[in-house]
GROMACS .gro file of C-alpha atoms in nm:
model
  274
    1MET     CA    1   4.063  10.938   9.129
    2LYS     CA    2   4.275  10.638   9.217
    3SER     CA    3   4.590  10.566   9.018
    4ARG     CA    4   4.853  10.294   9.032
    5VAL     CA    5   5.226  10.312   8.994
    6ASN     CA    6   5.393  10.087   8.735
    7PHE     CA    7   5.686   9.937   8.922
    8LYS     CA    8   5.830   9.748   8.624
    9SER     CA    9   6.065  10.009   8.486
   10VAL     CA   10   6.429   9.914   8.426
   11ILE     CA   11   6.667  10.172   8.281
   12LYS     CA   12   7.038  10.202   8.210
   13SER     CA   13   7.225  10.480   8.389
   14GLY     CA   14   7.599  10.529   8.397
   15GLY     CA   15   7.654  10.184   8.247
   16LEU     CA   16   7.471  10.015   8.536
   17LEU     CA   17   7.130   9.856   8.524
   18VAL     CA   18   6.912  10.040   8.774
   19LEU     CA   19   6.564   9.947   8.893
   20LEU     CA   20   6.342  10.248   8.949
   21ILE     CA   21   5.980  10.313   9.033
   22LEU     CA   22   5.785  10.535   8.791
   23PHE     CA   23   5.573  10.814   8.924
   24LEU     CA   24   5.197  10.825   8.898
   25SER     CA   25   5.215  10.944   8.539
   26GLY     CA   26   4.968  11.207   8.429
   27CYS     CA   27   4.844  11.272   8.780
   28SER     CA   28   5.094  11.521   8.916
   29THR     CA   29   5.187  11.857   8.769
   30ASN     CA   30   5.527  11.852   8.927
   31ASN     CA   31   5.781  11.576   8.868
   32THR     CA   32   6.016  11.481   9.146
   33LYS     CA   33   6.379  11.502   9.048
   34GLN     CA   34   6.549  11.167   9.054
   35SER     CA   35   6.901  11.115   9.180
   36LYS     CA   36   7.165  10.994   8.939
   37SER     CA   37   7.289  10.642   8.983
   38GLN     CA   38   7.639  10.610   9.117
   39SER     CA   39   7.863  10.309   9.144
   40SER     CA   40   7.903  10.174   9.493
   41THR     CA   41   8.258  10.204   9.620
   42SER     CA   42   8.225   9.937   9.884
   43SER     CA   43   8.201   9.567   9.815
   44VAL     CA   44   7.951   9.361  10.014
   45THR     CA   45   8.070   9.012  10.106
   46THR     CA   46   7.954   8.742  10.340
   47LYS     CA   47   8.264   8.772  10.556
   48SER     CA   48   8.213   8.932  10.895
   49SER     CA   49   8.349   9.284  10.928
   50GLN     CA   50   8.635   9.364  11.162
   51LYS     CA   51   8.462   9.689  11.260
   52LYS     CA   52   8.212   9.714  11.542
   53THR     CA   53   7.860   9.649  11.412
   54THR     CA   54   7.599   9.915  11.481
   55LYS     CA   55   7.248   9.785  11.533
   56THR     CA   56   6.930   9.979  11.469
   57ASP     CA   57   6.640   9.973  11.714
   58LEU     CA   58   6.354   9.877  11.483
   59ALA     CA   59   6.099   9.996  11.738
   60THR     CA   60   6.223  10.356  11.723
   61LEU     CA   61   6.195  10.445  11.355
   62PRO     CA   62   5.990  10.770  11.330
   63LEU     CA   63   5.827  10.687  10.998
   64VAL     CA   64   5.459  10.706  11.089
   65GLY     CA   65   5.316  11.039  10.976
   66LYS     CA   66   5.299  11.260  10.668
   67TRP     CA   67   5.586  11.351  10.437
   68LYS     CA   68   5.560  11.611  10.158
   69ASN     CA   69   5.786  11.684   9.862
   70SER     CA   70   5.856  12.020   9.698
   71GLY     CA   71   5.600  11.948   9.426
   72GLY     CA   72   5.316  11.905   9.672
   73ALA     CA   73   5.289  11.523   9.671
   74VAL     CA   74   5.236  11.359  10.010
   75PHE     CA   75   5.336  11.013  10.134
   76GLU     CA   76   5.159  10.907  10.452
   77PHE     CA   77   5.245  10.603  10.665
   78GLN     CA   78   4.990  10.503  10.928
   79ASP     CA   79   5.049  10.300  11.244
   80ASN     CA   80   4.808  10.030  11.124
   81GLY     CA   81   5.036   9.932  10.837
   82LYS     CA   82   4.860  10.136  10.569
   83TRP     CA   83   5.027  10.384  10.332
   84ILE     CA   84   4.867  10.657  10.117
   85TYR     CA   85   5.029  10.848   9.832
   86GLN     CA   86   4.860  11.168   9.711
   87THR     CA   87   4.977  11.378   9.418
   88ALA     CA   88   4.967  11.757   9.408
   89ASN     CA   89   4.630  11.746   9.231
   90HIS     CA   90   4.488  11.507   9.495
   91ALA     CA   91   4.499  11.178   9.300
   92LYS     CA   92   4.544  10.899   9.554
   93THR     CA   93   4.675  10.546   9.566
   94ASP     CA   94   4.715  10.332   9.876
   95GLY     CA   95   4.808   9.993  10.014
   96THR     CA   96   4.985   9.826  10.303
   97TYR     CA   97   5.347   9.810  10.419
   98GLN     CA   98   5.568   9.602  10.648
   99LEU     CA   99   5.918   9.673  10.774
  100ALA     CA  100   6.177   9.431  10.634
  101GLY     CA  101   6.486   9.587  10.788
  102ALA     CA  102   6.677   9.903  10.874
  103TYR     CA  103   7.041  10.006  10.910
  104ASN     CA  104   7.248  10.325  10.884
  105HIS     CA  105   6.935  10.545  10.868
  106GLN     CA  106   6.808  10.336  10.576
  107ILE     CA  107   6.472  10.157  10.581
  108LEU     CA  108   6.348   9.871  10.365
  109LEU     CA  109   5.973   9.823  10.339
  110LYS     CA  110   5.768   9.556  10.165
  111ILE     CA  111   5.484   9.740   9.993
  112HIS     CA  112   5.153   9.604   9.865
  113GLY     CA  113   4.937   9.811   9.633
  114LEU     CA  114   5.216   9.991   9.448
  115ASP     CA  115   5.222   9.755   9.151
  116GLN     CA  116   4.925   9.534   9.068
  117SER     CA  117   5.080   9.384   8.753
  118ILE     CA  118   5.291   9.124   8.934
  119GLY     CA  119   5.024   8.899   9.079
  120GLY     CA  120   4.976   9.094   9.401
  121ILE     CA  121   5.302   8.972   9.554
  122GLY     CA  122   5.410   9.324   9.649
  123ASN     CA  123   5.750   9.479   9.603
  124TYR     CA  124   6.030   9.621   9.814
  125LEU     CA  125   6.097   9.993   9.851
  126GLY     CA  126   6.407  10.153   9.999
  127MET     CA  127   6.415  10.485  10.183
  128ALA     CA  128   6.637  10.682  10.418
  129LEU     CA  129   6.572  10.915  10.710
  130SER     CA  130   6.793  11.220  10.753
  131LYS     CA  131   7.010  11.220  11.065
  132LYS     CA  132   6.765  11.445  11.251
  133ASP     CA  133   6.459  11.272  11.102
  134GLN     CA  134   6.344  11.592  10.932
  135SER     CA  135   6.333  11.446  10.581
  136LEU     CA  136   6.277  11.114  10.409
  137PHE     CA  137   6.432  11.010  10.078
  138ILE     CA  138   6.227  10.745   9.895
  139VAL     CA  139   6.387  10.563   9.602
  140GLY     CA  140   6.206  10.653   9.279
  141PHE     CA  141   6.005  10.929   9.445
  142GLY     CA  142   6.271  11.165   9.578
  143GLN     CA  143   6.300  11.381   9.887
  144PHE     CA  144   6.012  11.443  10.129
  145ALA     CA  145   6.000  11.681  10.427
  146ARG     CA  146   5.831  11.584  10.752
  147GLN     CA  147   5.490  11.743  10.805
  148GLY     CA  148   5.411  11.793  11.172
  149SER     CA  149   5.509  11.524  11.418
  150THR     CA  150   5.588  11.160  11.345
  151THR     CA  151   5.575  10.850  11.562
  152ASN     CA  152   5.767  10.524  11.569
  153ILE     CA  153   5.675  10.244  11.334
  154GLY     CA  154   5.603  10.000  11.617
  155THR     CA  155   5.659   9.627  11.660
  156ALA     CA  156   5.326   9.468  11.563
  157SER     CA  157   5.338   9.194  11.298
  158LYS     CA  158   5.111   9.399  11.072
  159VAL     CA  159   5.390   9.654  11.035
  160ARG     CA  160   5.695   9.427  11.065
  161LEU     CA  161   5.798   9.114  10.877
  162THR     CA  162   5.929   8.819  11.077
  163GLY     CA  163   6.308   8.818  11.064
  164ALA     CA  164   6.343   9.189  10.988
  165PHE     CA  165   6.714   9.274  11.012
  166ASN     CA  166   6.858   9.559  11.221
  167GLN     CA  167   7.207   9.585  11.074
  168LYS     CA  168   7.372   9.582  10.735
  169PRO     CA  169   7.307   9.241  10.575
  170THR     CA  170   7.602   9.004  10.550
  171LYS     CA  171   7.445   8.659  10.519
  172PRO     CA  172   7.335   8.537  10.174
  173GLU     CA  173   6.968   8.507  10.274
  174GLN     CA  174   6.966   8.867  10.399
  175LEU     CA  175   7.157   8.998  10.098
  176LEU     CA  176   6.887   8.852   9.874
  177VAL     CA  177   6.599   9.023  10.055
  178GLY     CA  178   6.414   9.242   9.808
  179THR     CA  179   6.241   9.235   9.471
  180TRP     CA  180   6.432   9.086   9.176
  181MET     CA  181   6.325   9.136   8.813
  182ASN     CA  182   6.449   9.047   8.464
  183THR     CA  183   6.644   9.320   8.290
  184ASP     CA  184   6.529   9.196   7.948
  185GLU     CA  185   6.176   9.332   7.913
  186THR     CA  186   6.138   9.156   7.577
  187ALA     CA  187   6.193   8.810   7.726
  188GLU     CA  188   5.913   8.562   7.669
  189VAL     CA  189   5.896   8.489   8.041
  190GLN     CA  190   5.933   8.770   8.293
  191LEU     CA  191   5.998   8.652   8.648
  192THR     CA  192   5.956   8.878   8.949
  193THR     CA  193   6.078   8.726   9.274
  194ASN     CA  194   6.049   8.855   9.631
  195TYR     CA  195   6.284   8.711   9.890
  196ASP     CA  196   6.163   8.787  10.243
  197PRO     CA  197   6.375   8.809  10.561
  198ASP     CA  198   6.190   8.513  10.717
  199GLY     CA  199   6.306   8.277  10.441
  200GLN     CA  200   5.987   8.285  10.233
  201TYR     CA  201   5.965   8.379   9.867
  202GLN     CA  202   5.700   8.467   9.609
  203ARG     CA  203   5.760   8.445   9.233
  204TYR     CA  204   5.532   8.583   8.964
  205ASN     CA  205   5.551   8.434   8.615
  206SER     CA  206   5.427   8.676   8.347
  207LYS     CA  207   5.369   8.398   8.093
  208THR     CA  208   5.140   8.189   8.311
  209ASN     CA  209   5.016   8.473   8.535
  210GLN     CA  210   5.075   8.236   8.824
  211VAL     CA  211   5.240   8.300   9.160
  212GLU     CA  212   5.470   8.042   9.317
  213ARG     CA  213   5.529   8.060   9.691
  214GLY     CA  214   5.747   7.872   9.933
  215ASN     CA  215   6.070   7.881  10.132
  216PHE     CA  216   6.427   7.945  10.023
  217THR     CA  217   6.781   7.898  10.146
  218ALA     CA  218   7.095   8.049  10.000
  219THR     CA  219   7.459   7.948  10.023
  220VAL     CA  220   7.774   8.084   9.862
  221VAL     CA  221   8.008   7.839   9.695
  222GLN     CA  222   8.315   7.773   9.906
  223ASN     CA  223   8.617   7.975   9.791
  224ASN     CA  224   8.395   8.156   9.538
  225GLU     CA  225   8.176   8.418   9.704
  226ALA     CA  226   8.059   8.547   9.367
  227THR     CA  227   7.852   8.230   9.316
  228VAL     CA  228   7.533   8.176   9.513
  229THR     CA  229   7.313   7.867   9.516
  230ILE     CA  230   6.945   7.927   9.595
  231LYS     CA  231   6.729   7.631   9.696
  232LEU     CA  232   6.356   7.685   9.650
  233THR     CA  233   6.089   7.461   9.804
  234ASN     CA  234   5.749   7.564   9.670
  235GLN     CA  235   5.402   7.527   9.822
  236ASN     CA  236   5.368   7.179   9.668
  237GLY     CA  237   5.698   7.055   9.808
  238LYS     CA  238   5.884   7.071   9.477
  239VAL     CA  239   6.253   7.154   9.525
  240THR     CA  240   6.445   7.359   9.269
  241THR     CA  241   6.811   7.459   9.284
  242GLU     CA  242   6.930   7.770   9.100
  243ASN     CA  243   7.286   7.897   9.060
  244TYR     CA  244   7.375   8.263   9.004
  245GLN     CA  245   7.677   8.487   8.974
  246THR     CA  246   7.648   8.796   9.194
  247ASN     CA  247   7.804   9.137   9.155
  248GLY     CA  248   7.998   9.290   9.443
  249THR     CA  249   7.696   9.465   9.597
  250TRP     CA  250   7.442   9.184   9.554
  251THR     CA  251   7.219   9.402   9.339
  252GLN     CA  252   7.253   9.185   9.030
  253LEU     CA  253   7.221   8.809   8.974
  254THR     CA  254   7.317   8.636   8.650
  255ASN     CA  255   7.193   8.288   8.564
  256SER     CA  256   7.359   8.111   8.272
  257LYS     CA  257   7.191   7.812   8.112
  258ASN     CA  258   7.242   7.656   7.769
  259LYS     CA  259   7.480   7.942   7.679
  260VAL     CA  260   7.207   8.196   7.751
  261SER     CA  261   7.250   8.443   8.037
  262THR     CA  262   6.958   8.599   8.220
  263VAL     CA  263   7.023   8.900   8.442
  264TYR     CA  264   6.806   9.000   8.737
  265VAL     CA  265   6.835   9.326   8.930
  266LYS     CA  266   6.712   9.413   9.278
  267ASN     CA  267   6.538   9.721   9.413
  268GLN     CA  268   6.791   9.980   9.519
  269MET     CA  269   6.870  10.124   9.860
  270PRO     CA  270   6.926  10.500   9.895
  271ASN     CA  271   7.300  10.479   9.961
  272MET     CA  272   7.343  10.337   9.611
  273ILE     CA  273   7.200  10.639   9.430
  274GLN     CA  274   7.209  10.942   9.657
   0.00000   0.00000   0.00000
């Protein structure tokens, strides 16, 4: 039996809009407990920090191997860029992954195969290794314990995106990296946009069922870091400029046009909800 996860679930928790991944419903007899959303106490800006920056060696992330949760579900990451998720009653789903970045024990992967309802563009998934690499917390799935030995994720392009970052993002282009989705699920047009660390983007339009691809740049408005301008150049050479208001942690973008505001939220990283 092969099941798929519906990634398009947006809920309200603690007054904040939080993007979560739903489990493989109906396949597992044990539900993983989800962490409550908490407000971030630190504000992310594009100014360089006065503290010494710690860099992560992307070639020494011991992710490859099997990880099992208390309910019996297993997440497996292989060294060839393939992942497999198996529920306690042996229902499986699989796909491919690439490393987008890592910092402070946190890992950001771009996953394909988790959600097939967004034109096959894939989506981003945050996770965090424990300090001794004995457990792995995966956003939307919960805590997993290491099974046996694990190996490093490697450096091949099949498992790492070009431009993958190795420290906490500070530049606008890096802060945008992830999957962004409308919070209004009743909107006539649902846009899902991936911003990649190499400056590429993919955007799925639910109304047309079409995928737009191209390159992007992002700049913050001088003297107003809460406003970001994103310039998109699609595969046909068409250039579009979009302006958004950001929240302090760059997990929410608000676009206002003709007195109508549209809010987009990004996949979460573990430090935002653990």
